[in-house]
Amino acid sequence: MAVKTRILDIITRVAAEQERRISKLTDETVLTDSGLDSLCFAIIVARLEDELGVDPFSQAEEIPFPRTVGDLVALYDRGAE
Amino acid sequence: MTVPQIKPVVLRDLLNADTALRIDLPDDTSPALPGLDRDDLIQLAGRTVLIATRSQASTAAALIALDGVASAFVICPPDMSSDLLRSIAETAGVEAIITDHSDFDIGMNIPVLVRGTNNGIPDAKGLQQQETRWIMPTSGTTGRPKLVAHRFSALIGAISSTSASTNPVWATFYDIRRYGGLQIFLRACAAGARLVLTNPTEQLGDFIGRCTAAGVTHLTGTPSHWRRLLMSPFASQIDPAYVRLSGEIADRAILDALRAKWPSAAIIHAYASTEAGVGFEVSDGQEGFPAAYLGGLPGIYLKIEADTLRIRSSRTALTYVGPDAPVLLDDDGFVDTDDVVERVGDRCYFRGRRSGVVNVGGNKVHPEEVERVINLHPSVSMSRVRSRRNPILGDLIVADVVLKPSASAASELDHTKLKDEILSACRRDLARHKVPVALEFSASLPLIGSGKMGRQHA
């Protein structure tokens, strides 16, 4: 499964678990506006580490701050290479 | 010989005489109810009062009205259950309740005053002025909060020295009904300016928009709040002169990122807790604090003993409240912060909590309270809850679970179902940040020499 599909899948599952209503996810969706709060986002990053085996946040020299879904996917795409 | 009477300082005295404090909240949270009036003050004089409001503004109005009038008040954080409020009220010996919630009922036969913010500060002239105890609940090992009593003079002990900036406009991600937020509220009272507050349902962009409109210069929050802001497009819409972090360990990554975003801002991380009060501030942009602070700061004495930071100052709390309250200060007047600190050369670094308390984005989680819920499941033999490092919130909660022999022999399908059942119970009984984000079954858990379960400590 492509990284993007897996990321979107995890976001949707975490939102459901956390009973959050999220907007339709596109590359341009701003993460902090999507209906996800910091706890949701923290869980998503933890699940992605488990499923993809990478944590680009801890590996990077400078901590990245992705703003949109597209930024997030790009971060993991790079990390998975 | 007569001893001169020292008039206690009260919140009314702190308020800026020239400009009144204006609290800026999202629209839906400020109820249009009359505030406390003089008759209320006469009724509440010398009493212990529970302040449990929905709106932060209603609590602010009650604090200003009652400090110096009531014997004590208990400042309740939001979202406490009726059971918890009742337990707190009983422990503190509360004699009246102030709320802005018309349906408020915790089943106690004491007066309930429904009050908001809609008039000025009531006249307290002629009422006997006293030193009101400010009581704040903090989380305890059993999940029941401990009640921490402060005197007003201790709460404002750190303020005069740090509010030197001219005309600051404060905003905070914190709720003013917790220690960190209360500090910002008191600073804003002294400055006589606008104070921009938020609530959990407000969108980040709306909050930052209100900050910009109010001309906010001083913005404060936990490292997790700041990470969230930096991840949003709204960080570029605000240009604070003063950035303050507290409530969690401020690591190098977040300090560097803030510096890169706002090169000319003062970036301060502060050490404070409900029990220890405002400890100290670090303004050199580096994580941890200078070892020279140990024994070398005016008005506050820091030491490391048995690996944890101990603080003695005039800003620490007075005592815990209640019949079986633990001892807050040791014989030498020190508060044990329970924060593990390691000295490396001329710098001291925070390593986490000694008691194993996990800090999820500024919210404390006691592993035992989560284990208690997990262990209630009929198939569970024992469990261990621990932290897992997370780049967004510092730490998250994970659980290792040992099943009873009958259940551990079951199929993988049954194990998936068990996992769902256990996590559903956690979601039902625990606050969101306390629910494990991952749950693993294991054959056994290590026990240490004393027979206690081994925990990973900082």
Coordinates of C-alpha atoms in Angstrom, one line a residue:
Chain A
M1 CA 0.0 0.0 0.0
A2 CA 1.3 3.4 -0.9
V3 CA 2.5 5.5 2.1
K4 CA -0.2 8.1 1.4
T5 CA -3.0 5.6 1.5
R6 CA -1.8 4.2 4.8
I7 CA -1.4 7.6 6.3
L8 CA -5.0 8.6 5.3
D9 CA -6.2 5.2 6.6
I10 CA -4.6 5.8 10.0
I11 CA -5.9 9.4 10.2
T12 CA -9.4 8.1 9.5
R13 CA -9.1 5.3 12.1
V14 CA -7.7 7.5 14.8
A15 CA -10.4 10.2 14.2
A16 CA -13.1 7.5 14.5
E17 CA -11.6 6.1 17.7
Q18 CA -11.3 9.6 19.2
E19 CA -14.9 10.4 18.0
R20 CA -13.6 13.4 16.0
R21 CA -15.4 14.6 12.9
I22 CA -12.8 15.4 10.3
S23 CA -13.0 17.4 7.1
K24 CA -12.4 15.7 3.7
L25 CA -8.7 15.0 3.5
T26 CA -6.8 16.5 0.5
D27 CA -3.1 17.4 0.1
E28 CA -4.1 21.0 1.0
T29 CA -6.0 20.2 4.2
V30 CA -4.3 22.1 7.0
L31 CA -3.7 19.5 9.8
T32 CA -4.6 21.9 12.7
D33 CA -7.9 22.8 10.9
S34 CA -8.9 19.2 10.0
G35 CA -10.7 18.5 13.3
L36 CA -7.8 16.6 14.8
D37 CA -6.3 17.9 18.0
S38 CA -2.7 17.4 19.3
L39 CA -3.6 14.1 21.0
C40 CA -5.0 12.7 17.8
F41 CA -2.0 13.9 15.9
A42 CA 0.4 12.4 18.5
I43 CA -1.4 9.0 18.2
I44 CA -1.2 9.2 14.4
V45 CA 2.6 9.7 14.5
A46 CA 2.9 6.8 17.0
R47 CA 0.9 4.4 14.8
L48 CA 2.8 5.5 11.7
E49 CA 6.0 4.6 13.4
D50 CA 4.6 1.2 14.3
E51 CA 3.3 0.5 10.8
L52 CA 5.9 2.2 8.6
G53 CA 8.9 1.7 10.9
V54 CA 10.0 5.3 10.6
D55 CA 9.6 8.4 12.8
P56 CA 10.8 11.4 10.7
F57 CA 10.2 13.7 13.7
S58 CA 12.9 12.0 15.8
Q59 CA 15.3 11.3 13.0
A60 CA 15.5 14.8 11.7
E61 CA 18.3 17.1 12.7
E62 CA 15.7 19.9 13.0
I63 CA 12.2 19.0 14.1
P64 CA 9.9 19.3 11.1
F65 CA 6.5 21.1 11.4
P66 CA 4.3 19.8 8.7
R67 CA 1.3 22.0 8.1
T68 CA -0.8 20.1 5.6
V69 CA -1.7 16.5 4.8
G70 CA 0.6 16.8 1.8
D71 CA 3.5 18.0 3.9
L72 CA 2.9 15.0 6.2
V73 CA 2.9 12.5 3.4
A74 CA 6.0 14.0 1.9
L75 CA 7.8 13.7 5.3
Y76 CA 7.1 10.0 5.5
D77 CA 7.8 9.5 1.8
R78 CA 11.3 10.8 2.4
G79 CA 11.7 8.9 5.6
A80 CA 10.6 5.6 3.9
E81 CA 13.2 5.9 1.2
Chain B
M1 CA 4.7 46.9 73.1
T2 CA 2.3 46.6 70.3
V3 CA 3.2 44.8 67.1
P4 CA 2.1 46.8 64.0
Q5 CA -0.6 45.1 62.0
I6 CA 0.4 44.3 58.5
K7 CA -2.5 44.7 56.2
P8 CA -2.7 41.6 53.9
V9 CA -2.4 42.3 50.3
V10 CA -5.5 41.2 48.3
L11 CA -6.2 40.8 44.6
R12 CA -8.2 44.0 44.6
D13 CA -5.0 45.8 45.5
L14 CA -3.1 44.2 42.7
L15 CA -5.5 45.4 40.0
N16 CA -4.2 48.2 38.0
A17 CA -5.9 51.4 39.2
D18 CA -5.8 53.1 35.8
T19 CA -7.1 50.4 33.4
A20 CA -9.4 47.5 34.2
L21 CA -8.6 44.0 33.1
R22 CA -10.6 42.9 30.1
I23 CA -10.9 39.2 29.5
D24 CA -11.3 38.1 25.9
L25 CA -12.8 34.7 25.5
P26 CA -14.5 32.9 22.6
D27 CA -18.1 34.2 22.3
D28 CA -20.1 31.3 23.6
T29 CA -18.4 31.0 27.0
S30 CA -19.2 34.2 28.9
P31 CA -22.7 33.8 30.4
A32 CA -24.7 37.0 30.8
L33 CA -25.4 36.6 34.5
P34 CA -25.0 39.2 37.2
G35 CA -21.8 38.9 39.2
L36 CA -21.5 38.7 43.0
D37 CA -22.9 41.8 44.7
R38 CA -22.3 43.3 48.1
D39 CA -25.1 41.2 49.7
D40 CA -23.3 38.1 48.5
L41 CA -20.0 39.2 50.0
I42 CA -21.8 39.8 53.3
Q43 CA -23.1 36.2 53.1
L44 CA -19.8 34.7 52.1
A45 CA -17.5 36.7 54.4
G46 CA -15.3 34.3 56.4
R47 CA -16.7 31.3 54.6
T48 CA -15.0 28.5 52.6
V49 CA -16.4 28.7 49.0
L50 CA -16.2 26.3 46.1
I51 CA -15.8 28.1 42.7
A52 CA -16.9 25.7 40.0
T53 CA -17.9 27.7 36.8
R54 CA -18.1 26.8 33.2
S55 CA -16.6 30.1 32.0
Q56 CA -13.1 31.2 33.1
A57 CA -14.4 34.8 33.2
S58 CA -17.0 33.8 35.9
T59 CA -14.2 32.3 38.0
A60 CA -12.0 35.5 37.4
A61 CA -14.9 37.7 38.6
A62 CA -15.4 35.5 41.7
L63 CA -11.7 35.6 42.6
I64 CA -11.6 39.4 42.4
A65 CA -14.8 39.8 44.5
L66 CA -13.9 37.2 47.2
D67 CA -10.2 37.5 47.8
G68 CA -9.8 39.2 51.2
V69 CA -13.5 38.5 52.0
A70 CA -13.8 34.7 52.1
S71 CA -11.8 32.5 54.5
A72 CA -10.8 30.2 51.6
F73 CA -11.9 29.4 48.1
V74 CA -11.4 26.3 46.0
I75 CA -10.7 27.0 42.4
C76 CA -12.0 24.0 40.4
P77 CA -10.6 23.2 36.9
P78 CA -13.2 22.5 34.2
D79 CA -14.7 19.2 33.4
M80 CA -14.8 17.7 36.9
S81 CA -17.5 15.1 37.6
S82 CA -20.1 15.8 40.2
D83 CA -18.6 13.0 42.4
L84 CA -15.2 14.6 42.2
L85 CA -16.5 18.1 43.0
R86 CA -18.4 16.7 46.0
S87 CA -15.4 14.9 47.3
I88 CA -13.3 18.0 46.9
A89 CA -16.0 20.2 48.6
E90 CA -16.2 17.8 51.5
T91 CA -12.5 17.5 52.0
A92 CA -12.1 21.3 52.0
G93 CA -15.1 21.9 54.3
V94 CA -16.9 24.1 51.7
E95 CA -19.9 26.1 53.0
A96 CA -21.1 27.6 49.8
I97 CA -20.8 27.2 46.0
I98 CA -20.4 29.7 43.2
T99 CA -21.3 28.5 39.7
D100 CA -22.5 30.0 36.5
H101 CA -24.3 26.8 35.7
S102 CA -28.1 26.9 36.5
D103 CA -28.4 23.1 36.7
F104 CA -25.5 22.7 39.1
D105 CA -26.1 20.1 41.7
I106 CA -23.6 18.0 43.6
G107 CA -26.0 16.8 46.2
M108 CA -24.8 19.0 49.1
N109 CA -27.1 20.9 51.3
I110 CA -25.3 24.2 51.1
P111 CA -26.1 27.5 49.3
V112 CA -25.5 27.6 45.6
L113 CA -25.0 31.0 44.1
V114 CA -25.4 31.2 40.3
R115 CA -23.3 34.2 39.3
G116 CA -21.5 35.4 36.2
T117 CA -19.6 38.5 35.3
N118 CA -22.2 41.1 34.5
N119 CA -21.3 44.0 36.8
G120 CA -18.3 45.6 38.3
I121 CA -16.3 44.6 41.4
P122 CA -18.7 44.6 44.4
D123 CA -18.0 47.0 47.3
A124 CA -16.2 45.2 50.2
K125 CA -15.9 48.3 52.4
G126 CA -16.6 47.7 56.0
L127 CA -16.2 43.9 55.7
Q128 CA -13.4 42.5 57.8
Q129 CA -10.4 41.9 55.5
Q130 CA -8.7 38.6 55.9
E131 CA -6.0 36.6 54.2
T132 CA -8.0 34.2 51.9
R133 CA -6.5 30.8 51.3
W134 CA -6.4 30.0 47.6
I135 CA -7.0 26.2 47.2
M136 CA -6.2 24.4 44.0
P137 CA -6.8 20.7 43.2
T138 CA -3.8 18.8 41.8
S139 CA -3.7 15.3 40.6
G140 CA -2.9 12.6 43.2
T141 CA -1.6 9.1 43.0
T142 CA -5.0 7.5 43.4
G143 CA -6.6 9.7 40.8
R144 CA -8.2 11.7 43.6
P145 CA -6.8 15.3 43.5
K146 CA -4.8 16.6 46.4
L147 CA -5.9 20.1 47.5
V148 CA -3.0 22.6 47.7
A149 CA -3.5 25.8 49.7
H150 CA -1.6 29.0 48.7
R151 CA -1.6 32.4 50.2
F152 CA -2.0 35.3 47.8
S153 CA 1.3 36.8 48.7
A154 CA 3.0 33.6 47.5
L155 CA 1.0 33.4 44.3
I156 CA 2.1 36.9 43.3
G157 CA 5.7 36.4 44.6
A158 CA 7.2 36.1 41.1
I159 CA 5.2 38.8 39.4
S160 CA 6.8 42.1 40.2
S161 CA 10.2 41.0 38.9
T162 CA 9.0 39.7 35.6
S163 CA 6.4 42.3 34.5
A164 CA 9.0 45.0 33.8
S165 CA 7.9 45.2 30.1
T166 CA 5.8 48.3 29.4
N167 CA 2.1 47.5 28.6
P168 CA 2.2 43.8 28.0
V169 CA -0.9 42.2 26.5
W170 CA -1.1 38.7 27.7
A171 CA -2.6 35.6 26.1
T172 CA -2.4 32.0 27.2
F173 CA -3.3 28.5 26.0
Y174 CA -3.7 27.6 29.7
D175 CA -6.9 27.6 31.6
I176 CA -6.7 30.2 34.4
R177 CA -8.2 27.7 36.9
R178 CA -4.9 25.8 36.9
Y179 CA -1.7 27.0 38.4
G180 CA 0.1 28.0 35.2
G181 CA -2.9 29.9 33.8
L182 CA -3.6 31.5 37.2
Q183 CA -0.1 33.0 37.1
I184 CA -0.9 34.6 33.7
F185 CA -4.3 35.9 35.0
L186 CA -2.6 37.6 38.0
R187 CA 0.1 39.1 35.7
A188 CA -2.7 40.5 33.4
C189 CA -4.5 41.8 36.5
A190 CA -1.4 43.8 37.5
A191 CA -0.8 45.0 33.9
G192 CA -4.5 46.1 33.6
A193 CA -4.7 45.0 30.0
R194 CA -6.6 42.6 27.9
L195 CA -6.1 38.9 28.6
V196 CA -6.9 36.6 25.7
L197 CA -8.0 33.1 26.8
T198 CA -9.2 30.1 24.8
N199 CA -11.1 26.9 25.5
P200 CA -10.7 23.4 24.1
T201 CA -13.4 23.8 21.4
E202 CA -11.9 26.9 19.9
Q203 CA -10.1 26.5 16.6
L204 CA -6.4 27.5 16.8
G205 CA -6.8 30.0 13.9
D206 CA -9.7 31.7 15.7
F207 CA -7.6 32.0 18.9
I208 CA -4.6 33.4 17.1
G209 CA -6.9 35.8 15.2
R210 CA -8.2 37.1 18.5
C211 CA -4.6 37.4 19.8
T212 CA -3.6 39.4 16.8
A213 CA -6.7 41.7 17.1
A214 CA -5.9 42.3 20.7
G215 CA -2.3 43.2 20.0
V216 CA -0.9 40.3 22.2
T217 CA 2.7 40.7 23.1
H218 CA 3.1 37.9 25.7
L219 CA 2.0 34.4 24.8
T220 CA 2.3 31.4 27.1
G221 CA 1.7 27.7 26.9
T222 CA 3.2 24.2 27.3
P223 CA 5.8 22.9 24.8
S224 CA 3.0 20.9 23.3
H225 CA 0.9 24.0 22.8
W226 CA 3.8 25.6 21.0
R227 CA 4.5 22.6 18.8
R228 CA 0.9 22.7 17.7
L229 CA 1.1 26.4 16.9
L230 CA 4.3 25.9 14.9
M231 CA 2.7 23.2 12.9
S232 CA -0.1 25.5 11.9
P233 CA -0.1 28.3 9.3
F234 CA -1.2 30.7 12.0
A235 CA 2.2 30.9 13.6
S236 CA 3.1 33.4 10.8
Q237 CA 0.2 35.6 11.8
I238 CA 1.6 36.5 15.2
D239 CA 4.8 38.2 16.3
P240 CA 5.1 37.9 20.1
A241 CA 7.8 39.8 21.9
Y242 CA 7.7 37.3 24.7
V243 CA 7.3 33.5 24.4
R244 CA 6.9 31.5 27.6
L245 CA 6.9 27.8 28.1
S246 CA 6.1 25.8 31.2
G247 CA 4.3 22.7 32.5
E248 CA 6.5 20.2 30.6
I249 CA 10.2 19.7 29.8
A250 CA 11.2 22.2 27.2
D251 CA 13.6 20.3 25.0
R252 CA 16.2 21.7 22.6
A253 CA 14.1 21.0 19.5
I254 CA 11.2 23.2 20.6
L255 CA 13.5 25.9 21.9
D256 CA 15.4 26.0 18.7
A257 CA 12.3 26.0 16.6
L258 CA 10.8 28.9 18.5
R259 CA 14.0 30.8 18.1
A260 CA 14.0 30.2 14.4
K261 CA 10.4 31.3 14.1
W262 CA 10.7 34.5 16.2
P263 CA 14.4 35.5 16.2
S264 CA 13.9 38.7 18.2
A265 CA 11.4 37.4 20.9
A266 CA 12.4 36.7 24.5
I267 CA 12.0 33.0 24.8
I268 CA 11.6 31.9 28.4
H269 CA 11.0 28.5 29.9
A270 CA 9.8 28.5 33.4
Y271 CA 9.7 25.9 36.1
A272 CA 6.6 26.0 38.2
S273 CA 4.1 23.6 39.8
T274 CA 1.0 24.0 41.9
E275 CA 2.9 22.8 45.0
A276 CA 6.3 24.4 44.5
G277 CA 5.0 27.7 43.0
V278 CA 6.9 29.6 40.4
G279 CA 10.4 28.2 40.7
F280 CA 12.7 29.9 38.3
E281 CA 13.0 31.1 34.7
V282 CA 15.6 30.2 32.1
S283 CA 16.1 32.8 29.4
D284 CA 19.3 31.7 27.7
G285 CA 17.4 29.6 25.1
Q286 CA 19.1 26.4 26.2
E287 CA 17.3 23.3 27.7
G288 CA 17.6 22.6 31.4
F289 CA 19.0 25.2 33.8
P290 CA 22.4 26.5 34.9
A291 CA 23.9 24.6 37.8
A292 CA 24.7 27.9 39.3
Y293 CA 20.9 28.2 40.2
L294 CA 21.5 25.5 42.8
G295 CA 21.8 27.6 46.0
G296 CA 22.5 30.7 43.9
L297 CA 19.2 32.4 43.2
P298 CA 17.8 35.3 45.3
G299 CA 14.6 34.4 47.2
I300 CA 14.6 30.8 46.3
Y301 CA 16.8 27.9 47.3
L302 CA 17.1 24.9 44.9
K303 CA 18.9 21.6 45.7
I304 CA 19.0 18.1 44.2
E305 CA 18.5 15.4 46.8
A306 CA 18.0 11.7 46.1
D307 CA 17.9 12.7 42.4
T308 CA 14.9 15.0 42.6
L309 CA 14.7 18.8 42.6
R310 CA 13.8 20.4 46.0
I311 CA 12.6 24.0 46.3
R312 CA 12.3 26.3 49.3
S313 CA 11.0 29.8 48.7
S314 CA 8.3 32.2 49.8
R315 CA 6.3 31.2 46.7
T316 CA 5.7 27.6 47.5
A317 CA 2.3 26.5 48.7
L318 CA 1.4 26.5 52.4
T319 CA 0.0 23.1 52.9
Y320 CA -2.2 20.3 51.6
V321 CA -5.8 20.5 52.8
G322 CA -8.0 17.8 54.3
P323 CA -8.2 15.3 57.1
D324 CA -5.6 12.9 55.8
A325 CA -3.6 15.4 53.8
P326 CA 0.1 14.4 53.2
V327 CA 2.9 16.7 54.4
L328 CA 3.9 19.3 51.8
L329 CA 7.0 20.8 53.3
D330 CA 9.8 18.8 54.9
D331 CA 11.4 19.9 58.2
D332 CA 13.6 22.3 56.4
G333 CA 10.8 23.9 54.5
F334 CA 11.5 22.3 51.1
V335 CA 9.0 20.9 48.6
D336 CA 10.1 17.7 46.9
T337 CA 9.0 18.4 43.3
D338 CA 9.3 14.7 42.3
D339 CA 11.1 15.8 39.2
V340 CA 14.3 13.9 38.5
V341 CA 17.2 16.3 37.7
E342 CA 20.6 15.3 36.6
R343 CA 23.6 17.6 36.7
V344 CA 26.0 17.4 33.8
G345 CA 28.9 19.8 34.2
D346 CA 27.5 23.3 34.7
R347 CA 24.0 22.5 33.5
C348 CA 21.1 20.6 35.1
Y349 CA 18.6 18.6 33.0
F350 CA 15.1 17.3 33.7
R351 CA 14.8 13.6 33.2
G352 CA 11.1 13.0 34.0
R353 CA 9.1 12.1 37.1
R354 CA 10.5 9.9 39.9
S355 CA 7.1 8.4 40.8
G356 CA 6.7 7.3 37.2
V357 CA 4.0 9.8 36.5
V358 CA 3.7 10.3 32.8
N359 CA 3.3 13.8 31.3
V360 CA 1.1 13.7 28.2
G361 CA 1.2 17.2 26.7
G362 CA 1.1 18.8 30.2
N363 CA -1.5 16.4 31.7
K364 CA -0.3 14.1 34.4
V365 CA -1.1 10.4 34.2
H366 CA -0.5 8.1 37.1
P367 CA 0.1 4.6 35.6
E368 CA -1.7 3.0 38.5
E369 CA -5.0 4.6 37.7
V370 CA -4.9 3.2 34.2
E371 CA -3.7 -0.2 35.4
R372 CA -6.7 -0.3 37.8
V373 CA -9.1 0.1 34.9
I374 CA -7.3 -2.5 32.7
N375 CA -7.1 -5.0 35.6
L376 CA -10.9 -4.9 36.1
H377 CA -11.3 -6.9 32.9
P378 CA -12.1 -10.5 33.8
S379 CA -9.4 -12.0 31.5
V380 CA -6.6 -9.8 32.8
S381 CA -4.1 -11.0 35.3
M382 CA -1.9 -7.9 35.6
S383 CA -0.8 -4.9 33.6
R384 CA 1.9 -2.3 33.5
V385 CA 1.3 1.1 32.1
R386 CA 4.3 3.1 30.9
S387 CA 5.3 6.0 28.7
R388 CA 6.3 6.0 25.1
R389 CA 8.2 8.9 23.8
N390 CA 6.3 11.0 21.3
P391 CA 7.5 14.0 19.3
I392 CA 4.2 15.8 19.5
L393 CA 3.1 15.5 23.1
G394 CA 6.4 14.5 24.8
D395 CA 4.9 11.1 26.0
L396 CA 2.0 8.9 25.3
I397 CA 0.6 6.0 27.4
V398 CA 1.1 2.4 26.4
A399 CA 0.2 -0.8 28.3
D400 CA 1.6 -4.3 28.7
V401 CA -1.0 -6.8 29.8
V402 CA -0.6 -10.3 31.2
L403 CA -3.7 -12.4 30.6
K404 CA -5.0 -15.1 32.8
P405 CA -3.9 -18.6 31.7
S406 CA -7.4 -19.4 30.3
A407 CA -7.5 -16.3 28.1
S408 CA -3.8 -16.4 27.0
A409 CA -4.4 -19.8 25.4
A410 CA -7.1 -18.3 23.2
S411 CA -6.9 -17.7 19.5
E412 CA -5.5 -14.6 17.9
L413 CA -9.0 -13.5 16.9
D414 CA -10.0 -13.7 20.5
H415 CA -7.0 -11.7 21.5
T416 CA -8.0 -8.9 19.1
K417 CA -11.4 -8.9 20.6
L418 CA -10.0 -8.8 24.2
K419 CA -7.8 -5.8 23.2
D420 CA -10.9 -4.0 21.9
E421 CA -12.8 -4.7 25.1
I422 CA -10.0 -3.5 27.4
L423 CA -9.5 -0.3 25.4
S424 CA -13.2 0.4 25.3
A425 CA -13.3 0.1 29.1
C426 CA -10.4 2.6 29.3
R427 CA -12.2 5.0 26.9
R428 CA -15.3 4.7 29.0
D429 CA -13.6 5.3 32.4
L430 CA -10.6 7.5 31.7
A431 CA -9.9 10.9 30.3
R432 CA -8.8 10.7 26.6
H433 CA -5.1 11.4 27.3
K434 CA -5.0 8.5 29.8
V435 CA -6.2 5.8 27.3
P436 CA -3.3 3.6 26.1
V437 CA -2.4 4.2 22.4
A438 CA -1.0 0.7 22.2
L439 CA -1.7 -2.4 24.2
E440 CA 0.5 -5.5 24.0
F441 CA 0.0 -8.9 25.6
S442 CA 3.0 -10.4 27.2
A443 CA 3.7 -13.6 29.1
S444 CA 4.9 -12.0 32.3
L445 CA 6.0 -8.7 33.8
P446 CA 9.3 -8.2 35.7
L447 CA 9.1 -7.8 39.4
I448 CA 11.9 -6.0 41.3
G449 CA 13.4 -7.1 44.7
S450 CA 10.8 -5.6 46.9
G451 CA 8.2 -7.6 45.0
K452 CA 6.8 -4.5 43.3
M453 CA 6.4 -4.4 39.6
G454 CA 9.5 -3.0 37.8
R455 CA 8.8 0.4 36.2
Q456 CA 10.9 2.2 33.8
H457 CA 12.0 5.3 35.7
A458 CA 13.5 8.4 34.4

